[in-house]
């Protein structure tokens, strides 16, 4: 609504499309904005080519130097430095199928590693009892820079923003 009103008042506007297939709102707004920032090539089939600017997806600046935060991250999550850490990300709301999969395999996975599991706020009550000495279950992780720094490897949902962040993080990852 804000962009719609701004464009009606001839206030210059831009939109950002993070996906390779745009949503309906951005398709509609693309006719009225001056610039369309995109994360990938090939979007000229949806948007006017002269409006497109290839910018990539915005990422958190605190992810640019996660290697320097290793000690802080281990302390923050109370992790054992001598053990490998698996970070499992189902998104802030939670990805039901990822949570179900992790739940069925948790005993097997947790034998050799310590786990930080963000199950999402919708699933926290269901999985919070899985927390123990080697597994930490979180509804939401506010310090993702520290979670990424602590992780030796990651299992994550494959959202566009998360993929962009994990490209910068440079850790082994399995996307679901």
Coordinates of C-alpha atoms in Angstrom, one line a residue:
X1 CA 0.0 0.0 0.0
X2 CA 2.8 2.4 0.8
X3 CA 4.5 2.0 -2.6
X4 CA 1.1 2.2 -4.3
X5 CA 0.4 5.5 -2.7
X6 CA 3.9 6.8 -3.3
X7 CA 3.8 6.0 -7.0
X8 CA 0.4 7.7 -7.3
X9 CA 2.0 10.8 -5.9
X10 CA 4.9 10.6 -8.3
X11 CA 7.4 9.8 -5.5
X12 CA 10.3 7.8 -7.0
X13 CA 10.2 4.2 -5.8
X14 CA 12.0 0.9 -6.2
X15 CA 11.2 -2.7 -5.3
X16 CA 13.5 -5.6 -4.5
X17 CA 12.8 -9.1 -5.8
X18 CA 14.9 -11.8 -4.1
X19 CA 13.4 -14.8 -5.8
X20 CA 13.9 -16.1 -9.4
X21 CA 10.1 -16.1 -9.8
X22 CA 8.5 -12.9 -8.6
X23 CA 5.4 -12.7 -6.5
X24 CA 2.2 -11.1 -7.6
X25 CA 2.8 -7.9 -5.6
X26 CA 6.1 -7.1 -7.2
X27 CA 4.7 -8.0 -10.6
X28 CA 1.9 -5.4 -10.1
X29 CA 4.2 -2.7 -8.6
X30 CA 6.8 -3.2 -11.3
X31 CA 4.7 -1.1 -13.6
X32 CA 4.8 1.9 -11.3
X33 CA 8.3 1.9 -9.8
X34 CA 11.4 3.4 -11.4
X35 CA 13.8 0.6 -10.5
X36 CA 13.6 -3.1 -9.7
X37 CA 16.5 -4.5 -7.8
X38 CA 16.9 -8.3 -8.5
X39 CA 19.0 -11.0 -7.0
X40 CA 19.4 -13.1 -10.2
X41 CA 19.4 -12.8 -13.9
X42 CA 16.6 -13.7 -16.2
X43 CA 13.9 -11.6 -14.6
X44 CA 13.5 -9.5 -17.7
X45 CA 10.8 -12.0 -18.7
X46 CA 8.7 -10.6 -15.8
X47 CA 9.9 -7.0 -15.5
X48 CA 10.8 -4.2 -18.0
X49 CA 14.5 -4.7 -18.8
X50 CA 15.3 -1.0 -18.5
X51 CA 14.1 -0.9 -14.9
X52 CA 16.2 -3.9 -13.7
X53 CA 19.3 -3.5 -11.6
X54 CA 21.2 -6.7 -10.6
X55 CA 22.0 -6.1 -6.9
X56 CA 21.8 -9.6 -5.3
X57 CA 20.0 -10.0 -2.0
X58 CA 20.7 -7.8 1.0
X59 CA 22.5 -9.6 3.8
X60 CA 23.3 -8.7 7.4
X61 CA 26.6 -6.9 7.7
X62 CA 27.4 -8.8 10.9
X63 CA 27.9 -12.0 8.8
X64 CA 30.8 -10.6 6.9
X65 CA 33.4 -11.5 9.6
X66 CA 31.9 -14.5 11.5
X67 CA 35.3 -16.2 11.9
X68 CA 36.4 -13.6 14.4
X69 CA 33.4 -14.5 16.6
X70 CA 34.2 -18.1 17.2
X71 CA 35.0 -17.8 20.9
X72 CA 32.0 -15.5 21.5
X73 CA 29.7 -17.9 19.7
X74 CA 30.8 -20.9 21.7
X75 CA 30.3 -19.0 25.0
X76 CA 26.9 -17.6 23.8
X77 CA 25.6 -21.1 23.1
X78 CA 27.5 -22.8 25.9
X79 CA 29.1 -25.2 23.4
X80 CA 32.0 -27.6 23.9
X81 CA 34.9 -26.4 21.7
X82 CA 36.2 -30.0 21.2
X83 CA 32.9 -31.1 19.6
X84 CA 31.6 -30.4 16.1
X85 CA 28.4 -28.3 16.0
X86 CA 25.5 -28.9 13.7
X87 CA 23.1 -25.9 13.1
X88 CA 19.6 -26.8 11.9
X89 CA 17.5 -24.0 10.6
X90 CA 13.8 -24.4 9.8
X91 CA 13.1 -20.6 9.6
X92 CA 11.8 -18.2 12.2
X93 CA 8.2 -19.6 11.9
X94 CA 9.4 -23.2 11.4
X95 CA 9.4 -25.7 8.6
X96 CA 7.2 -28.6 9.6
X97 CA 8.8 -31.2 7.4
X98 CA 12.4 -30.3 8.4
X99 CA 11.3 -30.5 12.1
X100 CA 9.6 -33.8 11.6
X101 CA 12.7 -35.2 9.8
X102 CA 15.1 -34.0 12.5
X103 CA 12.9 -35.3 15.3
X104 CA 12.9 -38.8 13.8
X105 CA 16.7 -38.8 13.4
X106 CA 17.7 -36.7 16.4
X107 CA 19.0 -39.6 18.6
X108 CA 21.2 -40.9 15.7
X109 CA 22.5 -37.4 14.7
X110 CA 23.2 -36.2 18.2
X111 CA 25.5 -39.1 19.1
X112 CA 28.5 -37.5 17.6
X113 CA 27.8 -33.7 17.5
X114 CA 26.2 -30.9 19.5
X115 CA 23.2 -29.4 17.9
X116 CA 21.6 -25.9 17.7
X117 CA 18.1 -26.4 16.3
X118 CA 15.9 -23.5 15.4
X119 CA 12.5 -25.2 15.1
X120 CA 10.5 -22.0 14.8
X121 CA 7.9 -20.3 17.0
X122 CA 5.0 -22.4 15.8
X123 CA 6.8 -25.7 16.7
X124 CA 8.8 -24.8 19.8
X125 CA 6.2 -26.2 22.3
X126 CA 6.3 -29.5 20.4
X127 CA 10.1 -29.8 20.3
X128 CA 11.4 -27.9 23.3
X129 CA 11.5 -31.2 25.4
X130 CA 14.2 -32.4 23.0
X131 CA 16.8 -30.1 24.5
X132 CA 19.4 -31.9 26.5
X133 CA 23.2 -31.8 27.0
X134 CA 23.9 -32.1 23.3
X135 CA 20.8 -30.5 21.8
X136 CA 19.6 -27.0 22.1
X137 CA 16.1 -26.3 20.7
X138 CA 15.3 -22.6 20.0
X139 CA 12.1 -21.0 18.7
X140 CA 14.1 -18.2 17.3
X141 CA 17.8 -17.3 17.2
X142 CA 18.4 -13.5 17.4
X143 CA 22.2 -13.7 17.0
X144 CA 22.4 -15.6 13.7
X145 CA 26.0 -14.3 13.3
X146 CA 27.0 -16.3 16.4
X147 CA 25.0 -19.4 15.3
X148 CA 26.7 -19.4 11.9
X149 CA 30.1 -18.8 13.6
X150 CA 29.5 -21.7 16.0
X151 CA 28.4 -24.1 13.3
X152 CA 30.8 -26.5 11.6
X153 CA 28.0 -27.6 9.2
X154 CA 24.4 -26.6 8.6
X155 CA 21.1 -28.1 7.6
X156 CA 18.7 -25.4 6.4
X157 CA 15.5 -24.6 4.6
X158 CA 16.2 -23.2 1.2
X159 CA 14.8 -19.7 1.3
X160 CA 16.3 -17.0 -0.9
X161 CA 17.5 -14.9 2.0
X162 CA 19.0 -17.8 3.8
X163 CA 20.8 -19.0 0.7
X164 CA 22.3 -15.6 0.2
X165 CA 23.5 -15.5 3.8
X166 CA 25.0 -19.0 3.7
X167 CA 26.9 -18.1 0.5
X168 CA 28.7 -15.5 2.5
X169 CA 29.1 -17.7 5.6
X170 CA 31.0 -20.3 3.5
X171 CA 30.1 -23.4 5.7
X172 CA 29.1 -26.8 4.4
X173 CA 25.3 -26.8 4.1
X174 CA 22.5 -29.2 3.2
X175 CA 19.5 -27.3 1.8
X176 CA 16.0 -28.8 2.1

